[in-house]
mmCIF file of C-alpha atoms and ligand atoms in Angstrom:
data_model
loop_
_atom_site.group_PDB
_atom_site.id
_atom_site.type_symbol
_atom_site.label_atom_id
_atom_site.label_comp_id
_atom_site.label_asym_id
_atom_site.label_seq_id
_atom_site.Cartn_x
_atom_site.Cartn_y
_atom_site.Cartn_z
ATOM 1 C CA ARG A 233 0.000 0.000 0.000
ATOM 2 C CA ARG A 234 1.266 3.417 -0.949
ATOM 3 C CA ALA A 235 1.987 5.781 1.944
ATOM 4 C CA ALA A 236 -0.437 8.710 2.120
ATOM 5 C CA MET A 237 0.641 11.469 -0.247
ATOM 6 C CA LEU A 238 1.255 14.739 1.533
ATOM 7 C CA LEU A 239 2.491 16.857 -1.372
ATOM 8 C CA GLU A 240 1.706 16.086 -4.998
ATOM 9 C CA VAL A 241 3.015 18.396 -7.686
ATOM 10 C CA THR A 242 1.926 17.772 -11.247
ATOM 11 C CA GLY A 243 3.141 19.440 -14.434
ATOM 12 C CA LEU A 244 4.334 22.561 -12.639
ATOM 13 C CA HIS A 245 5.638 25.480 -14.709
ATOM 14 C CA VAL A 246 7.145 28.783 -13.548
ATOM 15 C CA ARG A 247 7.866 31.588 -15.981
ATOM 16 C CA TYR A 248 9.367 35.037 -15.519
ATOM 17 C CA GLY A 249 8.612 36.783 -18.760
ATOM 18 C CA ARG A 250 10.617 34.883 -21.324
ATOM 19 C CA THR A 251 12.552 32.838 -18.751
ATOM 20 C CA HIS A 252 11.042 29.398 -18.318
ATOM 21 C CA ALA A 253 12.455 28.579 -14.875
ATOM 22 C CA VAL A 254 10.458 25.427 -14.028
ATOM 23 C CA LYS A 255 9.265 23.079 -16.757
ATOM 24 C CA ALA A 256 6.588 20.439 -16.247
ATOM 25 C CA VAL A 257 7.867 19.273 -12.876
ATOM 26 C CA ASP A 258 6.152 16.266 -11.269
ATOM 27 C CA LEU A 259 7.172 15.407 -7.747
ATOM 28 C CA HIS A 260 5.708 14.118 -4.540
ATOM 29 C CA VAL A 261 6.458 13.806 -0.863
ATOM 30 C CA ALA A 262 4.745 11.042 1.072
ATOM 31 C CA GLU A 263 3.782 11.634 4.679
ATOM 32 C CA GLY A 264 6.901 11.095 6.806
ATOM 33 C CA GLU A 265 9.451 11.300 4.007
ATOM 34 C CA ILE A 266 12.591 13.383 3.549
ATOM 35 C CA VAL A 267 12.912 14.193 -0.144
ATOM 36 C CA THR A 268 15.675 16.255 -1.682
ATOM 37 C CA VAL A 269 15.773 18.369 -4.832
ATOM 38 C CA LEU A 270 19.275 18.817 -6.192
ATOM 39 C CA GLY A 271 20.576 21.019 -8.942
ATOM 40 C CA ALA A 272 23.252 23.512 -9.874
ATOM 41 C CA ASN A 273 22.915 27.274 -9.539
ATOM 42 C CA GLY A 274 20.066 28.537 -11.661
ATOM 43 C CA ALA A 275 18.524 25.088 -12.156
ATOM 44 C CA GLY A 276 15.198 26.405 -10.872
ATOM 45 C CA LYS A 277 15.232 25.079 -7.311
ATOM 46 C CA THR A 278 14.279 28.362 -5.666
ATOM 47 C CA SER A 279 11.617 29.036 -8.297
ATOM 48 C CA LEU A 280 10.108 25.628 -7.583
ATOM 49 C CA LEU A 281 9.950 26.337 -3.854
ATOM 50 C CA ARG A 282 8.553 29.820 -4.392
ATOM 51 C CA ALA A 283 5.764 28.301 -6.462
ATOM 52 C CA LEU A 284 5.085 25.688 -3.782
ATOM 53 C CA HIS A 285 4.981 28.422 -1.145
ATOM 54 C CA GLY A 286 2.708 30.594 -3.248
ATOM 55 C CA ALA A 287 5.136 33.478 -3.699
ATOM 56 C CA VAL A 288 4.978 33.081 -7.479
ATOM 57 C CA LYS A 289 1.944 32.012 -9.424
ATOM 58 C CA PRO A 290 2.673 28.922 -11.506
ATOM 59 C CA ALA A 291 2.242 29.266 -15.270
ATOM 60 C CA GLY A 292 0.714 25.789 -15.237
ATOM 61 C CA GLY A 293 0.284 22.615 -13.265
ATOM 62 C CA SER A 294 -1.147 21.798 -9.873
ATOM 63 C CA ILE A 295 -0.098 21.602 -6.244
ATOM 64 C CA ARG A 296 -2.023 19.279 -3.982
ATOM 65 C CA PHE A 297 -1.391 19.107 -0.263
ATOM 66 C CA ALA A 298 -2.982 16.564 2.078
ATOM 67 C CA GLY A 299 -5.521 15.782 -0.612
ATOM 68 C CA ASP A 300 -6.571 19.368 -1.395
ATOM 69 C CA ASP A 301 -5.726 21.409 -4.469
ATOM 70 C CA LEU A 302 -3.919 24.500 -3.162
ATOM 71 C CA THR A 303 -2.707 25.797 -6.535
ATOM 72 C CA ALA A 304 -4.923 28.870 -6.331
ATOM 73 C CA GLN A 305 -4.560 29.395 -2.574
ATOM 74 C CA SER A 306 -2.514 32.150 -0.951
ATOM 75 C CA SER A 307 0.764 31.596 0.869
ATOM 76 C CA ALA A 308 -1.028 32.355 4.120
ATOM 77 C CA GLU A 309 -3.568 29.599 3.461
ATOM 78 C CA ARG A 310 -0.775 27.144 2.651
ATOM 79 C CA VAL A 311 1.022 28.006 5.897
ATOM 80 C CA THR A 312 -2.173 27.594 7.863
ATOM 81 C CA ARG A 313 -2.626 24.141 6.342
ATOM 82 C CA GLY A 314 0.878 23.108 7.288
ATOM 83 C CA MET A 315 3.192 23.875 4.350
ATOM 84 C CA MET A 316 6.068 25.998 5.622
ATOM 85 C CA LEU A 317 9.021 27.427 3.720
ATOM 86 C CA VAL A 318 12.386 28.225 5.276
ATOM 87 C CA PRO A 319 13.656 30.535 2.561
ATOM 88 C CA GLU A 320 17.133 30.826 1.137
ATOM 89 C CA GLY A 321 19.230 33.252 3.162
ATOM 90 C CA ARG A 322 16.969 32.635 6.202
ATOM 91 C CA GLN A 323 15.072 35.963 5.846
ATOM 92 C CA ILE A 324 14.935 36.619 9.541
ATOM 93 C CA PHE A 325 14.292 40.124 10.860
ATOM 94 C CA VAL A 326 17.668 41.197 12.201
ATOM 95 C CA SER A 327 16.468 44.297 14.040
ATOM 96 C CA MET A 328 13.738 42.360 15.846
ATOM 97 C CA SER A 329 14.446 40.218 18.888
ATOM 98 C CA VAL A 330 14.825 36.465 18.687
ATOM 99 C CA HIS A 331 11.488 36.141 20.464
ATOM 100 C CA GLU A 332 9.703 38.496 18.069
ATOM 101 C CA ASN A 333 11.093 36.533 15.125
ATOM 102 C CA LEU A 334 9.690 33.328 16.581
ATOM 103 C CA LEU A 335 6.301 34.953 17.159
ATOM 104 C CA MET A 336 6.112 35.619 13.425
ATOM 105 C CA GLY A 337 5.749 31.855 13.056
ATOM 106 C CA ALA A 338 2.603 31.945 15.195
ATOM 107 C CA TYR A 339 1.020 34.693 13.171
ATOM 108 C CA LEU A 340 -0.906 32.458 10.782
ATOM 109 C CA ARG A 341 -1.918 29.810 13.276
ATOM 110 C CA ARG A 342 -5.665 29.489 13.104
ATOM 111 C CA ASP A 343 -5.957 27.567 16.374
ATOM 112 C CA GLY A 344 -4.077 30.157 18.462
ATOM 113 C CA ASP A 345 -2.541 27.269 20.362
ATOM 114 C CA TRP A 346 1.091 28.077 19.628
ATOM 115 C CA ALA A 347 2.478 28.609 23.148
ATOM 116 C CA ARG A 348 3.373 24.927 23.460
ATOM 117 C CA ASP A 349 5.177 24.939 20.114
ATOM 118 C CA LEU A 350 7.083 28.091 21.053
ATOM 119 C CA LYS A 351 8.192 26.454 24.277
ATOM 120 C CA SER A 352 9.332 23.342 22.466
ATOM 121 C CA VAL A 353 11.391 25.509 20.076
ATOM 122 C CA TYR A 354 13.141 27.084 23.073
ATOM 123 C CA ASP A 355 13.677 23.626 24.574
ATOM 124 C CA ARG A 356 15.131 22.400 21.310
ATOM 125 C CA PHE A 357 17.398 25.428 20.813
ATOM 126 C CA PRO A 358 18.820 26.575 24.172
ATOM 127 C CA ASN A 359 21.002 29.137 22.350
ATOM 128 C CA LEU A 360 17.855 30.879 21.187
ATOM 129 C CA ALA A 361 16.324 30.758 24.671
ATOM 130 C CA GLU A 362 19.420 32.415 26.116
ATOM 131 C CA ARG A 363 19.253 35.172 23.507
ATOM 132 C CA ARG A 364 15.493 35.531 23.550
ATOM 133 C CA ASP A 365 15.440 39.320 24.032
ATOM 134 C CA MET A 366 18.477 40.167 21.926
ATOM 135 C CA PRO A 367 18.229 41.408 18.369
ATOM 136 C CA ALA A 368 18.565 38.554 15.894
ATOM 137 C CA SER A 369 21.581 40.360 14.427
ATOM 138 C CA VAL A 370 23.729 39.113 17.349
ATOM 139 C CA LEU A 371 23.242 35.477 16.285
ATOM 140 C CA SER A 372 25.874 33.586 14.332
ATOM 141 C CA GLY A 373 24.985 32.290 10.862
ATOM 142 C CA GLY A 374 24.245 28.858 12.279
ATOM 143 C CA GLU A 375 22.048 30.284 15.024
ATOM 144 C CA GLN A 376 20.191 32.413 12.484
ATOM 145 C CA GLN A 377 19.451 29.248 10.520
ATOM 146 C CA MET A 378 18.141 27.654 13.749
ATOM 147 C CA LEU A 379 15.978 30.744 14.271
ATOM 148 C CA ALA A 380 14.569 30.493 10.750
ATOM 149 C CA ILE A 381 13.755 26.819 11.336
ATOM 150 C CA GLY A 382 12.430 27.544 14.837
ATOM 151 C CA ARG A 383 10.125 30.192 13.406
ATOM 152 C CA ALA A 384 8.822 27.620 10.925
ATOM 153 C CA LEU A 385 8.239 25.103 13.729
ATOM 154 C CA VAL A 386 6.087 27.553 15.701
ATOM 155 C CA SER A 387 3.587 27.296 12.839
ATOM 156 C CA ARG A 388 3.370 23.546 13.595
ATOM 157 C CA PRO A 389 4.047 22.478 10.006
ATOM 158 C CA ARG A 390 3.341 19.089 8.469
ATOM 159 C CA LEU A 391 5.813 19.778 5.657
ATOM 160 C CA VAL A 392 8.903 21.955 5.969
ATOM 161 C CA MET A 393 10.504 23.093 2.720
ATOM 162 C CA LEU A 394 14.111 24.176 3.172
ATOM 163 C CA ASP A 395 15.920 26.219 0.533
ATOM 164 C CA GLU A 396 19.661 25.567 0.690
ATOM 165 C CA PRO A 397 19.796 25.656 4.481
ATOM 166 C CA SER A 398 23.488 24.686 4.610
ATOM 167 C CA LEU A 399 24.597 27.623 2.481
ATOM 168 C CA GLY A 400 27.304 29.653 4.212
ATOM 169 C CA LEU A 401 27.429 27.492 7.343
ATOM 170 C CA SER A 402 30.629 26.123 8.859
ATOM 171 C CA PRO A 403 31.089 22.328 8.590
ATOM 172 C CA LEU A 404 30.163 21.881 12.256
ATOM 173 C CA PHE A 405 26.892 23.755 11.796
ATOM 174 C CA VAL A 406 26.167 21.876 8.585
ATOM 175 C CA ASN A 407 26.431 18.678 10.596
ATOM 176 C CA ASN A 408 24.124 20.020 13.314
ATOM 177 C CA LEU A 409 21.685 21.163 10.677
ATOM 178 C CA PHE A 410 21.428 17.778 8.999
ATOM 179 C CA ASN A 411 21.031 16.093 12.395
ATOM 180 C CA LEU A 412 18.243 18.534 13.161
ATOM 181 C CA ILE A 413 16.516 17.712 9.870
ATOM 182 C CA LYS A 414 16.584 14.013 10.789
ATOM 183 C CA GLU A 415 15.263 14.812 14.256
ATOM 184 C CA LEU A 416 12.368 16.882 12.925
ATOM 185 C CA ASN A 417 11.529 14.037 10.586
ATOM 186 C CA ARG A 418 11.528 11.553 13.469
ATOM 187 C CA ASP A 419 9.122 13.902 15.224
ATOM 188 C CA GLY A 420 6.719 13.419 12.313
ATOM 189 C CA ILE A 421 7.492 16.373 10.034
ATOM 190 C CA SER A 422 7.891 15.653 6.333
ATOM 191 C CA ILE A 423 10.764 17.455 4.635
ATOM 192 C CA LEU A 424 11.419 18.813 1.158
ATOM 193 C CA LEU A 425 15.080 19.743 1.115
ATOM 194 C CA VAL A 426 16.588 21.807 -1.685
ATOM 195 C CA GLU A 427 20.363 21.621 -1.563
ATOM 196 C CA GLN A 428 23.578 22.059 -3.439
ATOM 197 C CA ASN A 429 25.331 19.966 -0.798
ATOM 198 C CA THR A 430 24.546 16.767 -2.680
ATOM 199 C CA ALA A 431 26.387 14.329 -0.453
ATOM 200 C CA MET A 432 24.780 15.510 2.800
ATOM 201 C CA ALA A 433 21.340 15.851 1.262
ATOM 202 C CA LEU A 434 21.417 12.300 -0.106
ATOM 203 C CA GLU A 435 22.547 11.052 3.287
ATOM 204 C CA VAL A 436 19.431 12.307 5.089
ATOM 205 C CA ALA A 437 16.885 11.891 2.292
ATOM 206 C CA SER A 438 15.203 8.687 1.242
ATOM 207 C CA ARG A 439 14.592 9.906 -2.318
ATOM 208 C CA GLY A 440 15.818 12.658 -4.543
ATOM 209 C CA TYR A 441 15.154 14.586 -7.727
ATOM 210 C CA VAL A 442 17.682 16.378 -9.928
ATOM 211 C CA LEU A 443 16.719 19.577 -11.697
ATOM 212 C CA GLU A 444 18.603 20.878 -14.707
ATOM 213 C CA LEU A 445 17.594 24.054 -16.520
ATOM 214 C CA GLY A 446 14.126 23.797 -15.019
ATOM 215 C CA SER A 447 13.446 20.147 -15.900
ATOM 216 C CA LEU A 448 13.681 17.032 -13.775
ATOM 217 C CA VAL A 449 16.382 14.912 -15.376
ATOM 218 C CA LEU A 450 16.807 12.199 -12.759
ATOM 219 C CA GLU A 451 14.941 10.820 -9.794
ATOM 220 C CA GLY A 452 15.326 7.837 -7.540
ATOM 221 C CA GLY A 453 16.273 6.421 -4.199
ATOM 222 C CA ALA A 454 18.934 8.393 -2.350
ATOM 223 C CA ASP A 455 21.368 5.463 -2.350
ATOM 224 C CA ALA A 456 21.046 4.978 -6.080
ATOM 225 C CA LEU A 457 21.538 8.697 -6.704
ATOM 226 C CA ALA A 458 24.506 8.845 -4.336
ATOM 227 C CA GLY A 459 26.098 5.985 -6.238
ATOM 228 C CA ASN A 460 25.501 7.632 -9.578
ATOM 229 C CA ALA A 461 28.880 9.139 -10.394
ATOM 230 C CA ALA A 462 27.634 10.619 -13.636
ATOM 231 C CA LEU A 463 25.107 12.637 -11.669
ATOM 232 C CA ALA A 464 27.535 14.971 -9.990
ATOM 233 C CA GLU A 465 29.468 15.659 -13.154
ATOM 234 C CA ALA A 466 26.574 15.993 -15.506
ATOM 235 C CA TYR A 467 24.142 18.053 -13.513
ATOM 236 C CA LEU A 468 25.513 19.343 -10.293
ATOM 237 C CA GLY A 469 28.866 20.916 -11.039
ATOM 238 C CA ASP A 470 31.853 20.621 -8.733
ATOM 239 C CA HIS A 471 31.650 20.773 -4.966
HETATM 240 P P1 LIG B 800 20.094 29.355 -6.992
HETATM 241 O O1 LIG B 800 20.862 28.217 -6.452
HETATM 242 O O2 LIG B 800 20.956 30.463 -7.530
HETATM 243 O O3 LIG B 800 19.008 29.854 -6.099
HETATM 244 P P2 LIG B 800 18.079 28.005 -8.423
HETATM 245 O O4 LIG B 800 18.304 26.609 -8.854
HETATM 246 O O5 LIG B 800 17.314 28.216 -7.184
HETATM 247 O O6 LIG B 800 19.428 28.774 -8.307
HETATM 248 P P3 LIG B 800 16.305 29.883 -9.618
HETATM 249 O O7 LIG B 800 16.726 30.964 -8.684
HETATM 250 O O8 LIG B 800 14.983 29.279 -9.417
HETATM 251 O O9 LIG B 800 17.386 28.748 -9.640
HETATM 252 O O10 LIG B 800 16.430 30.445 -11.096
HETATM 253 C C1 LIG B 800 16.010 29.724 -12.238
HETATM 254 C C2 LIG B 800 16.073 30.628 -13.446
HETATM 255 O O11 LIG B 800 15.100 31.669 -13.334
HETATM 256 C C3 LIG B 800 17.400 31.347 -13.634
HETATM 257 O O12 LIG B 800 17.656 31.422 -15.017
HETATM 258 C C4 LIG B 800 17.161 32.712 -13.053
HETATM 259 O O13 LIG B 800 17.983 33.672 -13.672
HETATM 260 C C5 LIG B 800 15.709 32.933 -13.390
HETATM 261 N N1 LIG B 800 15.027 33.807 -12.417
HETATM 262 C C6 LIG B 800 14.899 33.559 -11.081
HETATM 263 N N2 LIG B 800 14.170 34.528 -10.491
HETATM 264 C C7 LIG B 800 13.833 35.398 -11.465
HETATM 265 C C8 LIG B 800 13.063 36.620 -11.497
HETATM 266 N N3 LIG B 800 12.492 37.094 -10.389
HETATM 267 N N4 LIG B 800 12.932 37.236 -12.691
HETATM 268 C C9 LIG B 800 13.491 36.732 -13.807
HETATM 269 N N5 LIG B 800 14.199 35.606 -13.851
HETATM 270 C C10 LIG B 800 14.381 34.941 -12.705
#
């Protein structure tokens, strides 16, 4: 029996004027999975996530989440239903306090029952608890990434979509980050992970997709992709 589909993307297109950034992409994430989308710079990874989040309107195709068609729904509605994006470059508010940043994650909660989730974020990230009232600008890059993920968790997501979360982090923080992703998944959160760090991404994911110039050119089990030497050379560039 097939696991319940959480996210089902069919024939998705994104265009910016004459640039066709995402071309007929089909992908899915089953409930409980970690799935990675790999690709070189400019392959269309961010455009794909922006379409899934609702920040850009797709030029075609459909996005279903937990059985409902959300293609025409706003970002806010998607967040409320449990699809949460952690954007590239974190996009935290550096002049606001750590606490205020986390409260932004509660903003779209329809149930208003976010206090427990906020507490569990502080329990999970003691560094954030210690710096609760400080401006987010005092955090290190790794801590800022934790804050961006913590903010997402306050919305109690079913699916977290991460856009190149390891970018710019030191190797130690990259390790922590990937451990955190596994932990969140064990806690029941499904993950769509967009990465250029192919090796790490394929280590935590069970399946992966490779985007090239907007099209999916390869997909498969993470082990098979990791063993595919041609993959790195052909589509992903050097790392
Ligand atoms: P990166 O790793 O740099 O984020 P990516 O794989 O996420 O790359 P996208 O940022 O989605 O790729 O870009 C895909 C294509 O769309 C590129 O050719 C890019 O120049 C183009 N593009 C992205 N955003 C816009 C925009 N707002 N307007 C016009 N073209 C855009």
